[in-house]
PDB file of C-alpha atoms in Angstrom:
ATOM      1  CA  GLY R   1      49.288  32.473 -37.963  1.00  0.00           C
ATOM      2  CA  PRO R   2      46.727  30.997 -40.375  1.00  0.00           C
ATOM      3  CA  ASP R   3      43.837  32.492 -38.390  1.00  0.00           C
ATOM      4  CA  ILE R   4      45.127  35.993 -39.188  1.00  0.00           C
ATOM      5  CA  ARG R   5      45.412  35.147 -42.878  1.00  0.00           C
ATOM      6  CA  VAL R   6      41.895  33.689 -42.978  1.00  0.00           C
ATOM      7  CA  ALA R   7      40.420  36.715 -41.212  1.00  0.00           C
ATOM      8  CA  ALA R   8      42.162  39.077 -43.631  1.00  0.00           C
ATOM      9  CA  SER R   9      41.140  37.125 -46.739  1.00  0.00           C
ATOM     10  CA  LEU R  10      37.495  37.154 -45.599  1.00  0.00           C
ATOM     11  CA  GLY R  11      37.553  40.859 -44.882  1.00  0.00           C
ATOM     12  CA  LEU R  12      36.667  40.399 -41.217  1.00  0.00           C
ATOM     13  CA  ARG R  13      36.745  43.396 -38.913  1.00  0.00           C
ATOM     14  CA  PRO R  14      40.013  44.120 -37.073  1.00  0.00           C
ATOM     15  CA  ASP R  15      38.306  43.529 -33.710  1.00  0.00           C
ATOM     16  CA  THR R  16      37.145  40.021 -34.641  1.00  0.00           C
ATOM     17  CA  ARG R  17      37.895  37.672 -31.749  1.00  0.00           C
ATOM     18  CA  ARG R  18      39.925  34.639 -32.794  1.00  0.00           C
ATOM     19  CA  LEU R  19      41.353  31.619 -31.017  1.00  0.00           C
ATOM     20  CA  LEU R  20      43.857  29.349 -32.760  1.00  0.00           C
ATOM     21  CA  VAL R  21      44.216  25.823 -31.371  1.00  0.00           C
ATOM     22  CA  GLY R  22      46.563  23.260 -32.881  1.00  0.00           C
ATOM     23  CA  HIS R  23      47.911  19.731 -32.506  1.00  0.00           C
ATOM     24  CA  MET R  24      44.797  18.154 -30.959  1.00  0.00           C
ATOM     25  CA  GLY R  25      44.400  15.625 -33.745  1.00  0.00           C
ATOM     26  CA  CYS R  26      41.395  13.872 -35.210  1.00  0.00           C
ATOM     27  CA  TYR R  27      38.954  14.533 -32.370  1.00  0.00           C
ATOM     28  CA  ALA R  28      39.494  18.330 -32.236  1.00  0.00           C
ATOM     29  CA  ALA R  29      36.276  19.305 -34.048  1.00  0.00           C
ATOM     30  CA  LEU R  30      34.012  18.124 -31.230  1.00  0.00           C
ATOM     31  CA  PRO R  31      35.658  19.924 -28.274  1.00  0.00           C
ATOM     32  CA  GLY R  32      35.890  22.870 -30.657  1.00  0.00           C
ATOM     33  CA  LEU R  33      32.168  22.626 -31.325  1.00  0.00           C
ATOM     34  CA  GLY R  34      31.504  22.468 -27.594  1.00  0.00           C
ATOM     35  CA  SER R  35      33.627  25.546 -26.880  1.00  0.00           C
ATOM     36  CA  VAL R  36      32.072  27.539 -29.716  1.00  0.00           C
ATOM     37  CA  SER R  37      28.588  26.542 -28.528  1.00  0.00           C
ATOM     38  CA  ASP R  38      29.418  27.687 -24.995  1.00  0.00           C
ATOM     39  CA  TYR R  39      30.609  31.031 -26.369  1.00  0.00           C
ATOM     40  CA  VAL R  40      27.436  31.472 -28.425  1.00  0.00           C
ATOM     41  CA  LEU R  41      25.266  30.599 -25.431  1.00  0.00           C
ATOM     42  CA  ALA R  42      27.122  33.028 -23.167  1.00  0.00           C
ATOM     43  CA  ARG R  43      27.397  35.921 -25.635  1.00  0.00           C
ATOM     44  CA  GLY R  44      24.166  35.521 -27.553  1.00  0.00           C
ATOM     45  CA  ARG R  45      25.789  35.972 -30.942  1.00  0.00           C
ATOM     46  CA  ALA R  46      27.016  33.753 -33.740  1.00  0.00           C
ATOM     47  CA  ALA R  47      30.509  32.280 -34.012  1.00  0.00           C
ATOM     48  CA  VAL R  48      32.423  30.164 -36.519  1.00  0.00           C
ATOM     49  CA  LEU R  49      34.385  26.946 -36.005  1.00  0.00           C
ATOM     50  CA  LEU R  50      36.995  26.303 -38.715  1.00  0.00           C
ATOM     51  CA  CYS R  51      38.928  23.043 -38.913  1.00  0.00           C
ATOM     52  CA  ALA R  52      41.789  23.112 -41.434  1.00  0.00           C
ATOM     53  CA  GLU R  53      44.123  20.141 -41.857  1.00  0.00           C
ATOM     54  CA  LEU R  54      47.087  19.804 -44.225  1.00  0.00           C
ATOM     55  CA  THR R  55      48.499  16.410 -43.337  1.00  0.00           C
ATOM     56  CA  SER R  56      50.202  16.096 -46.728  1.00  0.00           C
ATOM     57  CA  LEU R  57      52.742  18.686 -45.535  1.00  0.00           C
ATOM     58  CA  HIS R  58      54.212  15.996 -43.314  1.00  0.00           C
ATOM     59  CA  LEU R  59      54.784  13.359 -45.970  1.00  0.00           C
ATOM     60  CA  GLN R  60      58.159  11.788 -45.226  1.00  0.00           C
ATOM     61  CA  PRO R  61      60.739  10.767 -47.849  1.00  0.00           C
ATOM     62  CA  PRO R  62      60.341   7.284 -49.375  1.00  0.00           C
ATOM     63  CA  THR R  63      60.362   4.708 -46.608  1.00  0.00           C
ATOM     64  CA  THR R  64      60.087   0.986 -46.087  1.00  0.00           C
ATOM     65  CA  ASP R  65      58.290   1.538 -42.782  1.00  0.00           C
ATOM     66  CA  PRO R  66      54.844  -0.024 -43.373  1.00  0.00           C
ATOM     67  CA  GLN R  67      53.277   2.115 -40.638  1.00  0.00           C
ATOM     68  CA  GLN R  68      54.258   5.298 -42.481  1.00  0.00           C
ATOM     69  CA  VAL R  69      53.069   3.911 -45.814  1.00  0.00           C
ATOM     70  CA  VAL R  70      49.655   3.056 -44.358  1.00  0.00           C
ATOM     71  CA  THR R  71      49.387   6.347 -42.470  1.00  0.00           C
ATOM     72  CA  HIS R  72      50.009   8.573 -45.478  1.00  0.00           C
ATOM     73  CA  ALA R  73      47.861   6.420 -47.752  1.00  0.00           C
ATOM     74  CA  LEU R  74      44.994   6.948 -45.302  1.00  0.00           C
ATOM     75  CA  PHE R  75      45.225  10.692 -44.589  1.00  0.00           C
ATOM     76  CA  GLY R  76      44.107  13.633 -46.719  1.00  0.00           C
ATOM     77  CA  ASP R  77      43.730  17.425 -46.589  1.00  0.00           C
ATOM     78  CA  ALA R  78      40.507  19.340 -45.908  1.00  0.00           C
ATOM     79  CA  ALA R  79      39.049  22.497 -44.402  1.00  0.00           C
ATOM     80  CA  VAL R  80      35.493  22.764 -43.046  1.00  0.00           C
ATOM     81  CA  ALA R  81      33.708  25.685 -41.380  1.00  0.00           C
ATOM     82  CA  VAL R  82      30.585  25.554 -39.213  1.00  0.00           C
ATOM     83  CA  VAL R  83      28.461  28.540 -38.202  1.00  0.00           C
ATOM     84  CA  VAL R  84      26.916  28.256 -34.727  1.00  0.00           C
ATOM     85  CA  ARG R  85      24.028  30.594 -33.880  1.00  0.00           C
ATOM     86  CA  PRO R  86      21.965  31.158 -30.732  1.00  0.00           C
ATOM     87  CA  GLY R  87      18.912  28.904 -30.709  1.00  0.00           C
ATOM     88  CA  ASP R  88      16.468  31.730 -31.311  1.00  0.00           C
ATOM     89  CA  SER R  89      18.341  33.085 -34.321  1.00  0.00           C
ATOM     90  CA  VAL R  90      18.078  30.148 -36.729  1.00  0.00           C
ATOM     91  CA  PRO R  91      16.767  31.637 -39.994  1.00  0.00           C
ATOM     92  CA  ASP R  92      13.053  31.073 -40.580  1.00  0.00           C
ATOM     93  CA  ASP R  93      13.810  29.766 -44.058  1.00  0.00           C
ATOM     94  CA  ALA R  94      16.371  27.203 -42.857  1.00  0.00           C
ATOM     95  CA  PRO R  95      15.551  23.810 -44.426  1.00  0.00           C
ATOM     96  CA  VAL R  96      13.799  21.396 -42.073  1.00  0.00           C
ATOM     97  CA  ALA R  97      13.437  18.226 -44.136  1.00  0.00           C
ATOM     98  CA  PRO R  98      15.079  18.964 -47.503  1.00  0.00           C
ATOM     99  CA  ALA R  99      15.375  16.650 -50.434  1.00  0.00           C
ATOM    100  CA  PRO R 100      18.518  14.481 -50.579  1.00  0.00           C
ATOM    101  CA  GLY R 101      21.429  16.515 -51.916  1.00  0.00           C
ATOM    102  CA  ALA R 102      20.211  19.812 -50.487  1.00  0.00           C
ATOM    103  CA  ALA R 103      22.082  21.562 -47.691  1.00  0.00           C
ATOM    104  CA  GLY R 104      20.137  19.746 -44.991  1.00  0.00           C
ATOM    105  CA  PRO R 105      18.518  20.901 -41.751  1.00  0.00           C
ATOM    106  CA  PRO R 106      20.303  22.827 -39.005  1.00  0.00           C
ATOM    107  CA  LEU R 107      21.368  20.848 -35.956  1.00  0.00           C
ATOM    108  CA  GLU R 108      21.217  21.798 -32.283  1.00  0.00           C
ATOM    109  CA  VAL R 109      24.141  20.919 -30.019  1.00  0.00           C
ATOM    110  CA  VAL R 110      22.503  19.092 -27.100  1.00  0.00           C
ATOM    111  CA  ASP R 111      25.440  17.706 -25.113  1.00  0.00           C
ATOM    112  CA  LEU R 112      28.986  16.377 -25.413  1.00  0.00           C
ATOM    113  CA  ALA R 113      31.088  13.763 -23.644  1.00  0.00           C
ATOM    114  CA  SER R 114      34.717  12.652 -23.719  1.00  0.00           C
ATOM    115  CA  HIS R 115      36.963   9.911 -22.391  1.00  0.00           C
ATOM    116  CA  THR R 116      40.775   9.639 -22.437  1.00  0.00           C
ATOM    117  CA  ASP R 117      42.596   6.354 -21.865  1.00  0.00           C
ATOM    118  CA  ALA R 118      45.966   7.861 -20.895  1.00  0.00           C
ATOM    119  CA  GLY R 119      47.596   4.451 -20.641  1.00  0.00           C
ATOM    120  CA  THR R 120      47.364   4.031 -24.414  1.00  0.00           C
ATOM    121  CA  GLY R 121      48.910   7.337 -25.471  1.00  0.00           C
ATOM    122  CA  GLU R 122      51.694   5.672 -27.452  1.00  0.00           C
ATOM    123  CA  HIS R 123      49.191   4.073 -29.836  1.00  0.00           C
ATOM    124  CA  MET R 124      48.687   7.380 -31.649  1.00  0.00           C
ATOM    125  CA  THR R 125      51.574   9.850 -31.782  1.00  0.00           C
ATOM    126  CA  TRP R 126      52.707  13.044 -33.528  1.00  0.00           C
ATOM    127  CA  ARG R 127      56.446  13.599 -33.137  1.00  0.00           C
ATOM    128  CA  ILE R 128      58.813  16.308 -34.382  1.00  0.00           C
ATOM    129  CA  THR R 129      61.823  14.926 -36.265  1.00  0.00           C
ATOM    130  CA  ASP R 130      64.618  16.429 -38.355  1.00  0.00           C
ATOM    131  CA  LEU R 131      62.464  15.750 -41.432  1.00  0.00           C
ATOM    132  CA  GLY R 132      59.255  17.261 -40.046  1.00  0.00           C
ATOM    133  CA  PHE R 133      56.307  15.815 -38.163  1.00  0.00           C
ATOM    134  CA  ARG R 134      56.020  12.050 -38.067  1.00  0.00           C
ATOM    135  CA  MET R 135      52.669  10.411 -37.449  1.00  0.00           C
ATOM    136  CA  GLY R 136      52.398   7.122 -35.619  1.00  0.00           C
ATOM    137  CA  LEU R 137      49.281   4.952 -35.745  1.00  0.00           C
ATOM    138  CA  ALA R 138      49.390   1.568 -34.006  1.00  0.00           C
ATOM    139  CA  PRO R 139      47.148  -1.345 -35.060  1.00  0.00           C
ATOM    140  CA  GLU R 140      45.817  -1.589 -31.478  1.00  0.00           C
ATOM    141  CA  VAL R 141      43.751   1.618 -31.804  1.00  0.00           C
ATOM    142  CA  PRO R 142      40.476  -0.157 -32.730  1.00  0.00           C
ATOM    143  CA  ASP R 143      40.911  -2.497 -29.753  1.00  0.00           C
ATOM    144  CA  VAL R 144      41.119   0.457 -27.361  1.00  0.00           C
ATOM    145  CA  LEU R 145      38.042   2.059 -28.898  1.00  0.00           C
ATOM    146  CA  ALA R 146      36.184  -1.219 -28.498  1.00  0.00           C
ATOM    147  CA  LYS R 147      36.587  -0.920 -24.711  1.00  0.00           C
ATOM    148  CA  HIS R 148      35.237   2.601 -24.395  1.00  0.00           C
ATOM    149  CA  VAL R 149      32.907   3.615 -27.209  1.00  0.00           C
ATOM    150  CA  ARG R 150      29.724   1.963 -25.962  1.00  0.00           C
ATOM    151  CA  PRO R 151      29.964   3.182 -22.321  1.00  0.00           C
ATOM    152  CA  VAL R 152      30.702   6.750 -23.449  1.00  0.00           C
ATOM    153  CA  VAL R 153      27.828   6.823 -25.941  1.00  0.00           C
ATOM    154  CA  GLU R 154      25.331   5.143 -23.620  1.00  0.00           C
ATOM    155  CA  ASP R 155      26.129   7.558 -20.783  1.00  0.00           C
ATOM    156  CA  LEU R 156      25.789  10.591 -23.071  1.00  0.00           C
ATOM    157  CA  LEU R 157      22.453   9.400 -24.408  1.00  0.00           C
ATOM    158  CA  ALA R 158      21.036   8.244 -21.065  1.00  0.00           C
ATOM    159  CA  ARG R 159      21.606  11.542 -19.278  1.00  0.00           C
ATOM    160  CA  ASN R 160      19.637  13.230 -22.060  1.00  0.00           C
ATOM    161  CA  GLY R 161      16.778  10.731 -22.063  1.00  0.00           C
ATOM    162  CA  VAL R 162      17.769   9.112 -25.359  1.00  0.00           C
ATOM    163  CA  ALA R 163      18.115   5.363 -25.948  1.00  0.00           C
ATOM    164  CA  LEU R 164      20.852   3.830 -28.095  1.00  0.00           C
ATOM    165  CA  ARG R 165      18.244   2.784 -30.652  1.00  0.00           C
ATOM    166  CA  ASP R 166      16.824   6.319 -31.028  1.00  0.00           C
ATOM    167  CA  PRO R 167      19.383   8.335 -33.085  1.00  0.00           C
ATOM    168  CA  VAL R 168      18.580   8.265 -36.791  1.00  0.00           C
ATOM    169  CA  GLY R 169      21.935   9.674 -37.847  1.00  0.00           C
ATOM    170  CA  TRP R 170      25.500   8.620 -37.013  1.00  0.00           C
ATOM    171  CA  ALA R 171      28.530  10.698 -37.983  1.00  0.00           C
ATOM    172  CA  VAL R 172      31.479   8.503 -37.022  1.00  0.00           C
ATOM    173  CA  HIS R 173      35.006   9.764 -37.678  1.00  0.00           C
ATOM    174  CA  PRO R 174      36.383   7.367 -40.308  1.00  0.00           C
ATOM    175  CA  GLY R 175      39.845   6.922 -38.874  1.00  0.00           C
ATOM    176  CA  GLY R 176      40.086   3.795 -40.999  1.00  0.00           C
ATOM    177  CA  PRO R 177      37.954   0.822 -42.075  1.00  0.00           C
ATOM    178  CA  ARG R 178      38.735  -1.171 -38.913  1.00  0.00           C
ATOM    179  CA  ILE R 179      37.716   1.732 -36.687  1.00  0.00           C
ATOM    180  CA  LEU R 180      34.350   1.973 -38.429  1.00  0.00           C
ATOM    181  CA  ASP R 181      33.859  -1.787 -38.158  1.00  0.00           C
ATOM    182  CA  THR R 182      34.657  -1.640 -34.442  1.00  0.00           C
ATOM    183  CA  VAL R 183      32.187   1.173 -33.734  1.00  0.00           C
ATOM    184  CA  ARG R 184      29.486  -0.603 -35.738  1.00  0.00           C
ATOM    185  CA  ASP R 185      29.965  -3.868 -33.880  1.00  0.00           C
ATOM    186  CA  GLU R 186      30.284  -2.398 -30.377  1.00  0.00           C
ATOM    187  CA  LEU R 187      27.194  -0.194 -30.743  1.00  0.00           C
ATOM    188  CA  GLY R 188      25.194  -2.805 -32.637  1.00  0.00           C
ATOM    189  CA  LEU R 189      24.572  -0.458 -35.560  1.00  0.00           C
ATOM    190  CA  PRO R 190      23.411  -1.569 -38.993  1.00  0.00           C
ATOM    191  CA  GLU R 191      25.943  -1.115 -41.766  1.00  0.00           C
ATOM    192  CA  SER R 192      23.692   1.551 -43.286  1.00  0.00           C
ATOM    193  CA  ALA R 193      24.340   3.781 -40.248  1.00  0.00           C
ATOM    194  CA  LEU R 194      27.944   4.197 -41.403  1.00  0.00           C
ATOM    195  CA  ALA R 195      27.151   5.031 -45.028  1.00  0.00           C
ATOM    196  CA  SER R 196      28.166   8.686 -44.685  1.00  0.00           C
ATOM    197  CA  SER R 197      31.368   7.814 -42.814  1.00  0.00           C
ATOM    198  CA  ARG R 198      32.441   5.288 -45.427  1.00  0.00           C
ATOM    199  CA  ALA R 199      31.563   7.654 -48.277  1.00  0.00           C
ATOM    200  CA  VAL R 200      33.763  10.394 -46.812  1.00  0.00           C
ATOM    201  CA  LEU R 201      36.611   7.947 -46.163  1.00  0.00           C
ATOM    202  CA  ASN R 202      36.385   6.754 -49.762  1.00  0.00           C
ATOM    203  CA  ASP R 203      36.200  10.238 -51.284  1.00  0.00           C
ATOM    204  CA  TYR R 204      38.539  12.249 -49.050  1.00  0.00           C
ATOM    205  CA  GLY R 205      40.399   9.898 -46.707  1.00  0.00           C
ATOM    206  CA  ASN R 206      41.008  10.645 -43.044  1.00  0.00           C
ATOM    207  CA  CYS R 207      41.300  14.445 -42.931  1.00  0.00           C
ATOM    208  CA  SER R 208      41.962  14.580 -39.187  1.00  0.00           C
ATOM    209  CA  SER R 209      39.717  17.032 -37.296  1.00  0.00           C
ATOM    210  CA  ALA R 210      37.817  18.166 -40.403  1.00  0.00           C
ATOM    211  CA  THR R 211      36.594  14.660 -41.191  1.00  0.00           C
ATOM    212  CA  VAL R 212      33.712  14.309 -38.741  1.00  0.00           C
ATOM    213  CA  LEU R 213      32.338  17.642 -40.000  1.00  0.00           C
ATOM    214  CA  LEU R 214      32.513  16.330 -43.571  1.00  0.00           C
ATOM    215  CA  VAL R 215      30.567  13.283 -42.404  1.00  0.00           C
ATOM    216  CA  LEU R 216      27.942  15.484 -40.717  1.00  0.00           C
ATOM    217  CA  ASP R 217      27.541  17.473 -43.926  1.00  0.00           C
ATOM    218  CA  HIS R 218      27.129  14.274 -45.951  1.00  0.00           C
ATOM    219  CA  LEU R 219      24.622  12.954 -43.419  1.00  0.00           C
ATOM    220  CA  ARG R 220      22.519  16.130 -43.609  1.00  0.00           C
ATOM    221  CA  ARG R 221      22.524  16.094 -47.411  1.00  0.00           C
ATOM    222  CA  ARG R 222      21.370  12.460 -47.565  1.00  0.00           C
ATOM    223  CA  GLY R 223      17.997  13.408 -46.095  1.00  0.00           C
ATOM    224  CA  GLY R 224      16.041  11.577 -43.415  1.00  0.00           C
ATOM    225  CA  LEU R 225      16.881  13.920 -40.528  1.00  0.00           C
ATOM    226  CA  VAL R 226      13.326  14.971 -39.669  1.00  0.00           C
ATOM    227  CA  PRO R 227      12.373  17.564 -37.014  1.00  0.00           C
ATOM    228  CA  GLY R 228      12.998  16.220 -33.524  1.00  0.00           C
ATOM    229  CA  ALA R 229      15.407  13.515 -34.695  1.00  0.00           C
ATOM    230  CA  HIS R 230      18.686  12.952 -32.875  1.00  0.00           C
ATOM    231  CA  ALA R 231      22.117  12.342 -34.373  1.00  0.00           C
ATOM    232  CA  VAL R 232      25.407  11.332 -32.780  1.00  0.00           C
ATOM    233  CA  ALA R 233      28.876  12.454 -33.852  1.00  0.00           C
ATOM    234  CA  LEU R 234      31.944  10.486 -32.730  1.00  0.00           C
ATOM    235  CA  ALA R 235      35.622  11.370 -33.124  1.00  0.00           C
ATOM    236  CA  PHE R 236      38.825   9.755 -31.873  1.00  0.00           C
ATOM    237  CA  GLY R 237      42.406  10.918 -31.538  1.00  0.00           C
ATOM    238  CA  PRO R 238      45.599  11.049 -29.479  1.00  0.00           C
ATOM    239  CA  GLY R 239      45.394  10.171 -25.848  1.00  0.00           C
ATOM    240  CA  LEU R 240      43.732   7.884 -26.830  1.00  0.00           C
ATOM    241  CA  THR R 241      40.744  10.205 -26.624  1.00  0.00           C
ATOM    242  CA  LEU R 242      37.136   9.666 -27.645  1.00  0.00           C
ATOM    243  CA  TRP R 243      34.632  12.505 -28.034  1.00  0.00           C
ATOM    244  CA  ALA R 244      30.899  12.178 -28.619  1.00  0.00           C
ATOM    245  CA  ALA R 245      28.301  14.841 -29.419  1.00  0.00           C
ATOM    246  CA  LEU R 246      24.530  14.497 -29.226  1.00  0.00           C
ATOM    247  CA  LEU R 247      22.791  16.646 -31.829  1.00  0.00           C
ATOM    248  CA  ARG R 248      19.131  17.281 -32.583  1.00  0.00           C
ATOM    249  CA  VAL R 249      17.117  18.618 -35.510  1.00  0.00           C
ATOM    250  CA  PRO R 250      15.016  21.573 -34.258  1.00  0.00           C
ATOM    251  CA  GLY R 251      11.247  21.139 -34.099  1.00  0.00           C
ATOM    252  CA  GLY R 252       9.200  18.001 -33.719  1.00  0.00           C
TER     253      GLY R 252
END
């Protein structure tokens, strides 16, 4: 599998522990981040989360199906890796409040939440056909997110003593322009809160699970994440499933 090839190309030790998970879709980075964080907390040593997506492999032959045209115009390829360390092992020289464009401060994983609306599973599909995988993306997806995004986010924040107005950073998976508009409107966010999400969508497209990590990287490089500040990451995918992560800049 690709995990074996990656490990070999990086010269990792033969006893490196790996876990390959596939076909979770656009939200996979956040449950992956939660699982990696749990491992780091339990074992007391660093681990790596790698999200690699090659959606262009599934480009179908020329079609008059507008759903397929829109889907493949929207999606792109990307690979992003995140190193997760135990809280007491963050390097002393890690940037805390770097200038815009620098790598940005480290982020603590505070808590995660998820919600699946199983009755809407047909709105986002991934089917095997004689010509390869075929993606399906219904126009009703933003409407489903509109029902659930605010309750999920408010519950996640409230149980950690954070108000909806408090996070200074928002990393919203840019599944498409309408999805970003829906999240903005339902959470009452200013348009500026989605600047990183829209920049990534413009530059790279929807790169499935890797996208929210690209947005987090862009957000960190923009500056403004001061010690003690909170950030929220949101990702959506098949199910329909919504995942949210509460993050925090160490210190403050």
